[in-house]
Amino acid sequence: MVTVCCTDLLQVQSSYIGRFAPSPSGPLHAGSAVAALASYLDAKAHHGGWRVRMEDLDIPRNVPGADRVILQQLKALGMQWDGEVLYQSRRLHRYQQAFDTLLSLNLVYPCGCTRREIADSVLRTQGHFPDGERPYPGTCRSGLPKGRQALSWRLRVAQGQVVFNDRWLGPMTQNVSQMVGDFVLRRADGIWAYQLAVVVDDAEQGVTHVVRGEDLFSSTARQVMLGEMLGLARPEYLHVPLVTDNAGQKLSKQNGAAALDLSDPLGVLTRAWVALGFDPLPVEDVRSFWAAAIPVWVQGLSRANLHGINHRFYDPQ
Ligand code: GLU
């Protein structure tokens, strides 16, 4: 085992660094509690560090004070993070630097297409695609059409397969150029895209293991490709199932999922634990929950029920 020394001189006994990266668009709900629980358990099971990052770049969606509420919720659930909480909104220069690197390699280009134009031009493209968006047809790839102004900036996606390993599902393959096409790194409103920020920040925070919800599974191949273009170390990935409501809809802040009921933190943890497919633990408080849950997680994910993962955007090898 090696000793990793974080920027704040916090000693962590392991080379493992995990993270939880909520968007402060509202308090945590039952779905985000599962992602937090899984990443925390995995970090503790590896005697690793666990960092928190506020993904607050999408300013219109930020809810003032939600970051503080999320941190209070994590504390109430007994999840103590290492080091300082990183706010993406304070790191715009880092995304610019990464972007400039890609620009110098001719890997990004300006795009003058509106959403409407793209939607019209790809209307007849058949199939299921990540995030419900049909692949960008590459209209501006070889230069902005005459009279057009740059709106967004896109990555020049490489041809061929991206292969990565999901710790639960095994090796996954995606042809990003066919499934997604050249994707946006800087939005038309000037905001850095999630895909760029997450890759830059995971590398900068030294994240070795990404454990998160299945909704981000379809983005992983894009992130792996981008990380490679930027010459960054690739983390390990594990995606856990999303919690759905009675109608089978993903719980999200957007569709009004209720904030966690912190009058009963053990109940919150137990529901998230059971949602991961484990049997309830015979424990009476938060502290004993963690003491019991970590060894069970260590015994192997084979006990968990992660079968619900939807991997139709990938070809298992
Ligand atoms: N900020 C994202 C969310 O709240 C998570 C990003 C990630 O874990 O990569 O859904």
mmCIF file of C-alpha atoms and ligand atoms in Angstrom:
data_model
loop_
_atom_site.group_PDB
_atom_site.id
_atom_site.type_symbol
_atom_site.label_atom_id
_atom_site.label_comp_id
_atom_site.label_asym_id
_atom_site.label_seq_id
_atom_site.Cartn_x
_atom_site.Cartn_y
_atom_site.Cartn_z
ATOM 1 C CA MET A 1 0.000 0.000 0.000
ATOM 2 C CA VAL A 2 1.215 3.488 -0.738
ATOM 3 C CA THR A 3 0.462 6.615 1.182
ATOM 4 C CA VAL A 4 -1.120 9.317 -0.869
ATOM 5 C CA CYS A 5 -0.886 12.825 0.381
ATOM 6 C CA CYS A 6 -3.793 15.025 -0.708
ATOM 7 C CA THR A 7 -3.348 18.712 -1.394
ATOM 8 C CA ASP A 8 -4.461 19.595 2.129
ATOM 9 C CA LEU A 9 -1.905 17.228 3.647
ATOM 10 C CA LEU A 10 -4.567 14.764 4.596
ATOM 11 C CA GLN A 11 -3.109 11.294 4.883
ATOM 12 C CA VAL A 12 -5.050 8.546 3.191
ATOM 13 C CA GLN A 13 -3.877 4.971 3.524
ATOM 14 C CA SER A 14 -4.373 3.746 0.025
ATOM 15 C CA SER A 15 -3.889 4.800 -3.537
ATOM 16 C CA TYR A 16 -7.660 4.739 -3.932
ATOM 17 C CA ILE A 17 -9.473 8.067 -4.299
ATOM 18 C CA GLY A 18 -13.187 8.063 -4.880
ATOM 19 C CA ARG A 19 -15.582 10.956 -5.198
ATOM 20 C CA PHE A 20 -19.163 12.073 -5.079
ATOM 21 C CA ALA A 21 -20.028 14.869 -7.498
ATOM 22 C CA PRO A 22 -23.524 16.236 -6.924
ATOM 23 C CA SER A 23 -25.005 19.108 -8.893
ATOM 24 C CA PRO A 24 -26.366 21.691 -6.443
ATOM 25 C CA SER A 25 -29.686 21.939 -8.244
ATOM 26 C CA GLY A 26 -31.498 20.824 -5.098
ATOM 27 C CA PRO A 27 -31.042 18.632 -2.037
ATOM 28 C CA LEU A 28 -30.117 14.963 -2.295
ATOM 29 C CA HIS A 29 -33.009 12.553 -2.835
ATOM 30 C CA ALA A 30 -33.342 8.784 -2.591
ATOM 31 C CA GLY A 31 -31.638 8.329 -5.971
ATOM 32 C CA SER A 32 -28.587 10.448 -5.264
ATOM 33 C CA ALA A 33 -28.317 8.812 -1.826
ATOM 34 C CA VAL A 34 -27.706 5.472 -3.572
ATOM 35 C CA ALA A 35 -24.876 6.941 -5.665
ATOM 36 C CA ALA A 36 -23.355 8.584 -2.577
ATOM 37 C CA LEU A 37 -23.685 5.391 -0.530
ATOM 38 C CA ALA A 38 -22.105 3.193 -3.196
ATOM 39 C CA SER A 39 -19.149 5.524 -3.782
ATOM 40 C CA TYR A 40 -18.561 6.008 -0.049
ATOM 41 C CA LEU A 41 -18.747 2.278 0.665
ATOM 42 C CA ASP A 42 -16.364 1.473 -2.139
ATOM 43 C CA ALA A 43 -13.873 4.096 -0.938
ATOM 44 C CA LYS A 44 -14.025 2.898 2.664
ATOM 45 C CA ALA A 45 -13.806 -0.743 1.610
ATOM 46 C CA HIS A 46 -10.551 0.134 -0.150
ATOM 47 C CA HIS A 47 -9.315 2.226 2.813
ATOM 48 C CA GLY A 48 -9.314 5.042 0.322
ATOM 49 C CA GLY A 49 -10.066 8.741 0.233
ATOM 50 C CA TRP A 50 -13.463 10.152 -0.666
ATOM 51 C CA ARG A 51 -13.823 13.615 -2.085
ATOM 52 C CA VAL A 52 -16.814 15.798 -2.777
ATOM 53 C CA ARG A 53 -17.113 18.027 -5.802
ATOM 54 C CA MET A 54 -19.930 20.471 -6.444
ATOM 55 C CA GLU A 55 -20.790 20.372 -10.124
ATOM 56 C CA ASP A 56 -22.159 23.883 -10.247
ATOM 57 C CA LEU A 57 -21.241 24.956 -13.768
ATOM 58 C CA ASP A 58 -24.800 24.939 -15.060
ATOM 59 C CA ILE A 59 -25.619 28.236 -13.371
ATOM 60 C CA PRO A 60 -29.276 28.428 -14.455
ATOM 61 C CA ARG A 61 -29.917 25.106 -12.701
ATOM 62 C CA ASN A 62 -28.115 25.905 -9.450
ATOM 63 C CA VAL A 63 -30.322 26.463 -6.438
ATOM 64 C CA PRO A 64 -28.767 28.932 -3.974
ATOM 65 C CA GLY A 65 -27.815 27.179 -0.743
ATOM 66 C CA ALA A 66 -28.305 23.664 -2.162
ATOM 67 C CA ASP A 67 -24.569 22.984 -1.811
ATOM 68 C CA ARG A 68 -24.735 23.618 1.944
ATOM 69 C CA VAL A 69 -27.832 21.458 2.279
ATOM 70 C CA ILE A 70 -26.143 18.592 0.398
ATOM 71 C CA LEU A 71 -23.090 18.780 2.660
ATOM 72 C CA GLN A 72 -25.313 18.746 5.749
ATOM 73 C CA GLN A 73 -27.154 15.743 4.374
ATOM 74 C CA LEU A 74 -23.900 13.855 3.792
ATOM 75 C CA LYS A 75 -22.752 14.641 7.320
ATOM 76 C CA ALA A 76 -26.055 13.503 8.802
ATOM 77 C CA LEU A 77 -25.630 10.222 6.952
ATOM 78 C CA GLY A 78 -22.165 9.770 8.430
ATOM 79 C CA MET A 79 -20.337 10.377 5.142
ATOM 80 C CA GLN A 80 -17.277 12.460 5.911
ATOM 81 C CA TRP A 81 -15.322 13.695 2.918
ATOM 82 C CA ASP A 82 -11.594 14.219 2.736
ATOM 83 C CA GLY A 83 -10.076 17.580 1.988
ATOM 84 C CA GLU A 84 -11.877 20.624 0.753
ATOM 85 C CA VAL A 85 -15.026 20.517 -1.307
ATOM 86 C CA LEU A 86 -14.155 21.472 -4.858
ATOM 87 C CA TYR A 87 -16.480 23.874 -6.682
ATOM 88 C CA GLN A 88 -16.333 23.689 -10.449
ATOM 89 C CA SER A 89 -17.420 27.315 -10.795
ATOM 90 C CA ARG A 90 -14.064 28.314 -9.267
ATOM 91 C CA ARG A 91 -12.084 26.359 -11.791
ATOM 92 C CA LEU A 92 -13.081 27.865 -15.114
ATOM 93 C CA HIS A 93 -9.445 28.586 -15.982
ATOM 94 C CA ARG A 94 -8.647 24.865 -15.747
ATOM 95 C CA TYR A 95 -11.330 23.981 -18.292
ATOM 96 C CA GLN A 96 -10.030 26.752 -20.525
ATOM 97 C CA GLN A 97 -6.530 25.281 -20.295
ATOM 98 C CA ALA A 98 -7.743 21.809 -21.237
ATOM 99 C CA PHE A 99 -9.749 23.309 -24.071
ATOM 100 C CA ASP A 100 -6.697 25.226 -25.308
ATOM 101 C CA THR A 101 -4.711 21.997 -25.320
ATOM 102 C CA LEU A 102 -7.362 20.357 -27.486
ATOM 103 C CA LEU A 103 -7.468 23.432 -29.701
ATOM 104 C CA SER A 104 -3.722 23.315 -30.227
ATOM 105 C CA LEU A 105 -4.124 19.684 -31.314
ATOM 106 C CA ASN A 106 -6.919 20.658 -33.729
ATOM 107 C CA LEU A 107 -9.295 18.442 -31.760
ATOM 108 C CA VAL A 108 -12.023 21.036 -31.276
ATOM 109 C CA TYR A 109 -13.913 23.174 -33.748
ATOM 110 C CA PRO A 110 -16.560 25.876 -33.627
ATOM 111 C CA CYS A 111 -20.111 24.913 -34.499
ATOM 112 C CA GLY A 112 -22.737 27.342 -35.774
ATOM 113 C CA CYS A 113 -25.685 24.926 -35.710
ATOM 114 C CA THR A 114 -28.691 25.675 -33.558
ATOM 115 C CA ARG A 115 -30.401 22.863 -31.649
ATOM 116 C CA ARG A 116 -33.323 23.215 -34.008
ATOM 117 C CA GLU A 117 -31.191 22.811 -37.114
ATOM 118 C CA ILE A 118 -29.506 19.734 -35.718
ATOM 119 C CA ALA A 119 -32.849 18.227 -34.707
ATOM 120 C CA ASP A 120 -34.222 18.832 -38.228
ATOM 121 C CA SER A 121 -31.179 17.460 -39.993
ATOM 122 C CA VAL A 122 -31.064 14.233 -38.012
ATOM 123 C CA LEU A 123 -34.801 13.647 -37.870
ATOM 124 C CA ARG A 124 -34.631 10.555 -39.994
ATOM 125 C CA THR A 125 -31.748 8.945 -38.117
ATOM 126 C CA GLN A 126 -33.200 5.798 -36.595
ATOM 127 C CA GLY A 127 -32.069 4.102 -33.407
ATOM 128 C CA HIS A 128 -31.591 4.561 -29.689
ATOM 129 C CA PHE A 129 -28.867 6.968 -28.720
ATOM 130 C CA PRO A 130 -27.340 8.154 -25.421
ATOM 131 C CA ASP A 131 -29.294 10.933 -23.706
ATOM 132 C CA GLY A 132 -32.030 10.510 -26.341
ATOM 133 C CA GLU A 133 -30.035 12.668 -28.759
ATOM 134 C CA ARG A 134 -29.287 11.598 -32.283
ATOM 135 C CA PRO A 135 -25.620 11.840 -33.300
ATOM 136 C CA TYR A 136 -24.386 15.231 -34.511
ATOM 137 C CA PRO A 137 -24.112 14.980 -38.308
ATOM 138 C CA GLY A 138 -20.801 16.839 -38.484
ATOM 139 C CA THR A 139 -22.140 19.874 -40.365
ATOM 140 C CA CYS A 140 -19.413 22.271 -39.140
ATOM 141 C CA ARG A 141 -16.587 19.735 -38.860
ATOM 142 C CA SER A 142 -14.650 21.049 -41.815
ATOM 143 C CA GLY A 143 -15.346 24.717 -41.163
ATOM 144 C CA LEU A 144 -18.192 27.036 -40.299
ATOM 145 C CA PRO A 145 -20.535 27.472 -43.243
ATOM 146 C CA LYS A 146 -20.291 30.961 -44.769
ATOM 147 C CA GLY A 147 -21.937 33.694 -42.768
ATOM 148 C CA ARG A 148 -22.252 31.512 -39.687
ATOM 149 C CA GLN A 149 -21.009 32.462 -36.248
ATOM 150 C CA ALA A 150 -19.564 30.056 -33.731
ATOM 151 C CA LEU A 151 -22.154 29.096 -31.133
ATOM 152 C CA SER A 152 -20.714 26.057 -29.415
ATOM 153 C CA TRP A 153 -17.411 24.207 -29.643
ATOM 154 C CA ARG A 154 -17.282 20.500 -30.362
ATOM 155 C CA LEU A 155 -14.731 17.748 -29.925
ATOM 156 C CA ARG A 156 -13.509 16.129 -33.119
ATOM 157 C CA VAL A 157 -14.398 12.609 -32.065
ATOM 158 C CA ALA A 158 -12.026 9.881 -33.199
ATOM 159 C CA GLN A 159 -13.296 7.053 -35.383
ATOM 160 C CA GLY A 160 -13.335 3.560 -33.950
ATOM 161 C CA GLN A 161 -14.277 1.831 -30.741
ATOM 162 C CA VAL A 162 -13.711 3.082 -27.222
ATOM 163 C CA VAL A 163 -13.202 0.190 -24.830
ATOM 164 C CA PHE A 164 -13.343 0.468 -21.063
ATOM 165 C CA ASN A 165 -14.137 -1.784 -18.164
ATOM 166 C CA ASP A 166 -17.113 -1.379 -15.901
ATOM 167 C CA ARG A 167 -16.381 -3.251 -12.673
ATOM 168 C CA TRP A 168 -19.832 -4.743 -12.648
ATOM 169 C CA LEU A 169 -20.618 -5.230 -16.320
ATOM 170 C CA GLY A 170 -17.129 -6.025 -17.559
ATOM 171 C CA PRO A 171 -15.537 -4.760 -20.771
ATOM 172 C CA MET A 172 -17.726 -2.350 -22.729
ATOM 173 C CA THR A 173 -17.292 -1.048 -26.245
ATOM 174 C CA GLN A 174 -18.857 2.009 -27.815
ATOM 175 C CA ASN A 175 -18.362 3.621 -31.158
ATOM 176 C CA VAL A 176 -18.670 7.208 -29.955
ATOM 177 C CA SER A 177 -18.504 8.663 -33.423
ATOM 178 C CA GLN A 178 -21.555 6.620 -34.475
ATOM 179 C CA MET A 179 -23.501 6.790 -31.224
ATOM 180 C CA VAL A 180 -22.860 10.417 -30.276
ATOM 181 C CA GLY A 181 -20.795 12.145 -32.929
ATOM 182 C CA ASP A 182 -18.736 15.253 -32.246
ATOM 183 C CA PHE A 183 -20.012 16.377 -28.857
ATOM 184 C CA VAL A 184 -20.113 19.808 -27.261
ATOM 185 C CA LEU A 185 -17.338 20.904 -24.894
ATOM 186 C CA ARG A 186 -18.327 24.549 -24.660
ATOM 187 C CA ARG A 187 -21.995 25.331 -24.866
ATOM 188 C CA ALA A 188 -23.572 28.124 -26.877
ATOM 189 C CA ASP A 189 -24.228 29.972 -23.600
ATOM 190 C CA GLY A 190 -20.489 29.880 -22.873
ATOM 191 C CA ILE A 191 -20.778 27.260 -20.116
ATOM 192 C CA TRP A 192 -18.196 24.473 -20.084
ATOM 193 C CA ALA A 193 -19.868 21.142 -20.751
ATOM 194 C CA TYR A 194 -20.122 18.511 -18.028
ATOM 195 C CA GLN A 195 -18.123 16.052 -20.165
ATOM 196 C CA LEU A 196 -15.061 18.294 -20.200
ATOM 197 C CA ALA A 197 -15.241 19.425 -16.587
ATOM 198 C CA VAL A 198 -15.705 15.920 -15.170
ATOM 199 C CA VAL A 199 -12.659 14.566 -16.983
ATOM 200 C CA VAL A 200 -10.426 17.489 -16.011
ATOM 201 C CA ASP A 201 -11.567 17.396 -12.380
ATOM 202 C CA ASP A 202 -11.405 13.644 -11.859
ATOM 203 C CA ALA A 203 -7.809 13.780 -13.037
ATOM 204 C CA GLU A 204 -6.928 16.829 -10.983
ATOM 205 C CA GLN A 205 -8.481 15.425 -7.820
ATOM 206 C CA GLY A 206 -6.528 12.217 -8.378
ATOM 207 C CA VAL A 207 -9.710 10.176 -8.607
ATOM 208 C CA THR A 208 -8.851 6.544 -9.223
ATOM 209 C CA HIS A 209 -12.367 5.084 -8.911
ATOM 210 C CA VAL A 210 -15.593 6.576 -10.213
ATOM 211 C CA VAL A 211 -18.696 5.026 -8.649
ATOM 212 C CA ARG A 212 -21.915 6.711 -9.771
ATOM 213 C CA GLY A 213 -25.420 6.244 -11.069
ATOM 214 C CA GLU A 214 -26.314 4.405 -14.209
ATOM 215 C CA ASP A 215 -27.575 7.587 -15.880
ATOM 216 C CA LEU A 216 -23.941 8.530 -16.473
ATOM 217 C CA PHE A 217 -22.964 5.149 -17.852
ATOM 218 C CA SER A 218 -23.728 6.209 -21.422
ATOM 219 C CA SER A 219 -21.327 9.186 -21.031
ATOM 220 C CA THR A 220 -18.406 7.060 -19.911
ATOM 221 C CA ALA A 221 -16.995 6.233 -23.344
ATOM 222 C CA ARG A 222 -16.977 9.961 -24.188
ATOM 223 C CA GLN A 223 -15.102 10.691 -20.979
ATOM 224 C CA VAL A 224 -12.586 7.919 -21.606
ATOM 225 C CA MET A 225 -11.927 9.279 -25.105
ATOM 226 C CA LEU A 226 -11.518 12.833 -23.864
ATOM 227 C CA GLY A 227 -9.208 11.747 -21.037
ATOM 228 C CA GLU A 228 -7.018 9.955 -23.545
ATOM 229 C CA MET A 229 -6.850 12.971 -25.828
ATOM 230 C CA LEU A 230 -5.753 15.073 -22.838
ATOM 231 C CA GLY A 231 -3.234 12.454 -21.742
ATOM 232 C CA LEU A 232 -4.921 11.900 -18.358
ATOM 233 C CA ALA A 233 -4.943 8.750 -16.250
ATOM 234 C CA ARG A 234 -8.116 6.714 -16.648
ATOM 235 C CA PRO A 235 -10.095 5.925 -13.486
ATOM 236 C CA GLU A 236 -11.902 2.643 -12.879
ATOM 237 C CA TYR A 237 -15.663 2.806 -13.352
ATOM 238 C CA LEU A 238 -18.582 1.245 -11.559
ATOM 239 C CA HIS A 239 -22.161 2.238 -12.296
ATOM 240 C CA VAL A 240 -24.997 1.418 -9.939
ATOM 241 C CA PRO A 241 -28.700 1.226 -10.788
ATOM 242 C CA LEU A 242 -30.955 4.207 -10.560
ATOM 243 C CA VAL A 243 -33.803 4.347 -8.123
ATOM 244 C CA THR A 244 -37.088 4.643 -9.957
ATOM 245 C CA ASP A 245 -40.496 5.762 -8.750
ATOM 246 C CA ASN A 246 -43.616 3.601 -8.908
ATOM 247 C CA ALA A 247 -44.090 4.514 -12.562
ATOM 248 C CA GLY A 248 -40.561 3.294 -13.390
ATOM 249 C CA GLN A 249 -39.277 6.874 -13.879
ATOM 250 C CA LYS A 250 -35.789 7.800 -12.695
ATOM 251 C CA LEU A 251 -35.955 9.825 -9.483
ATOM 252 C CA SER A 252 -34.538 13.255 -10.152
ATOM 253 C CA LYS A 253 -34.681 16.766 -8.861
ATOM 254 C CA GLN A 254 -36.262 17.721 -12.171
ATOM 255 C CA ASN A 255 -39.235 15.440 -11.667
ATOM 256 C CA GLY A 256 -39.724 16.531 -8.109
ATOM 257 C CA ALA A 257 -38.082 13.750 -6.059
ATOM 258 C CA ALA A 258 -38.432 14.490 -2.351
ATOM 259 C CA ALA A 259 -35.400 15.568 -0.330
ATOM 260 C CA LEU A 260 -34.060 12.912 2.058
ATOM 261 C CA ASP A 261 -35.867 12.702 5.370
ATOM 262 C CA LEU A 262 -33.002 13.300 7.765
ATOM 263 C CA SER A 263 -35.129 12.820 10.857
ATOM 264 C CA ASP A 264 -34.329 9.150 10.192
ATOM 265 C CA PRO A 265 -30.809 8.903 8.698
ATOM 266 C CA LEU A 266 -30.598 5.169 9.380
ATOM 267 C CA GLY A 267 -33.818 4.671 7.422
ATOM 268 C CA VAL A 268 -32.362 6.670 4.509
ATOM 269 C CA LEU A 269 -29.187 4.581 4.506
ATOM 270 C CA THR A 270 -31.107 1.332 4.818
ATOM 271 C CA ARG A 271 -33.395 2.152 1.894
ATOM 272 C CA ALA A 272 -30.387 3.060 -0.273
ATOM 273 C CA TRP A 273 -28.615 -0.135 0.823
ATOM 274 C CA VAL A 274 -31.630 -2.278 -0.012
ATOM 275 C CA ALA A 275 -31.940 -0.478 -3.374
ATOM 276 C CA LEU A 276 -28.437 -1.792 -4.125
ATOM 277 C CA GLY A 277 -29.771 -5.304 -3.609
ATOM 278 C CA PHE A 278 -28.465 -6.031 -0.115
ATOM 279 C CA ASP A 279 -30.450 -7.412 2.803
ATOM 280 C CA PRO A 280 -31.205 -4.951 5.629
ATOM 281 C CA LEU A 281 -28.541 -4.928 8.339
ATOM 282 C CA PRO A 282 -29.360 -5.652 11.995
ATOM 283 C CA VAL A 283 -28.126 -2.268 13.215
ATOM 284 C CA GLU A 284 -29.503 0.527 15.382
ATOM 285 C CA ASP A 285 -27.696 3.666 14.358
ATOM 286 C CA VAL A 286 -25.704 5.314 11.595
ATOM 287 C CA ARG A 287 -22.333 4.431 13.084
ATOM 288 C CA SER A 288 -23.150 0.748 13.358
ATOM 289 C CA PHE A 289 -24.651 0.822 9.864
ATOM 290 C CA TRP A 290 -21.261 1.774 8.410
ATOM 291 C CA ALA A 291 -19.405 -0.675 10.627
ATOM 292 C CA ALA A 292 -21.611 -3.474 9.311
ATOM 293 C CA ALA A 293 -22.037 -2.354 5.696
ATOM 294 C CA ILE A 294 -18.380 -1.840 4.771
ATOM 295 C CA PRO A 295 -17.342 -5.467 5.380
ATOM 296 C CA VAL A 296 -20.358 -6.698 3.431
ATOM 297 C CA TRP A 297 -19.377 -4.492 0.495
ATOM 298 C CA VAL A 298 -15.808 -5.810 0.795
ATOM 299 C CA GLN A 299 -17.089 -9.355 0.504
ATOM 300 C CA GLY A 300 -17.947 -8.561 -2.996
ATOM 301 C CA LEU A 301 -20.330 -6.860 -5.257
ATOM 302 C CA SER A 302 -21.579 -10.293 -6.218
ATOM 303 C CA ARG A 303 -24.080 -9.945 -3.414
ATOM 304 C CA ALA A 304 -25.490 -6.769 -4.847
ATOM 305 C CA ASN A 305 -28.240 -6.760 -7.369
ATOM 306 C CA LEU A 306 -27.055 -4.469 -10.119
ATOM 307 C CA HIS A 307 -28.858 -6.303 -12.893
ATOM 308 C CA GLY A 308 -31.075 -3.388 -13.760
ATOM 309 C CA ILE A 309 -28.283 -1.589 -15.613
ATOM 310 C CA ASN A 310 -29.253 -0.586 -19.092
ATOM 311 C CA HIS A 311 -26.245 -1.030 -21.335
ATOM 312 C CA ARG A 312 -27.879 -0.853 -24.708
ATOM 313 C CA PHE A 313 -25.530 1.904 -25.815
ATOM 314 C CA TYR A 314 -22.611 -0.467 -25.504
ATOM 315 C CA ASP A 315 -21.594 -3.771 -27.007
ATOM 316 C CA PRO A 316 -20.438 -6.110 -24.252
ATOM 317 C CA GLN A 317 -17.340 -7.926 -25.497
HETATM 318 N N1 GLU B 1 -23.044 15.979 -11.304
HETATM 319 C C1 GLU B 1 -23.593 14.744 -11.778
HETATM 320 C C2 GLU B 1 -24.947 14.506 -11.160
HETATM 321 O O1 GLU B 1 -25.279 15.117 -10.148
HETATM 322 C C3 GLU B 1 -22.723 13.555 -11.450
HETATM 323 C C4 GLU B 1 -21.491 13.524 -12.271
HETATM 324 C C5 GLU B 1 -20.622 12.285 -12.124
HETATM 325 O O2 GLU B 1 -20.734 11.570 -11.113
HETATM 326 O O3 GLU B 1 -19.811 12.045 -13.021
HETATM 327 O O4 GLU B 1 -25.706 13.731 -11.696
#
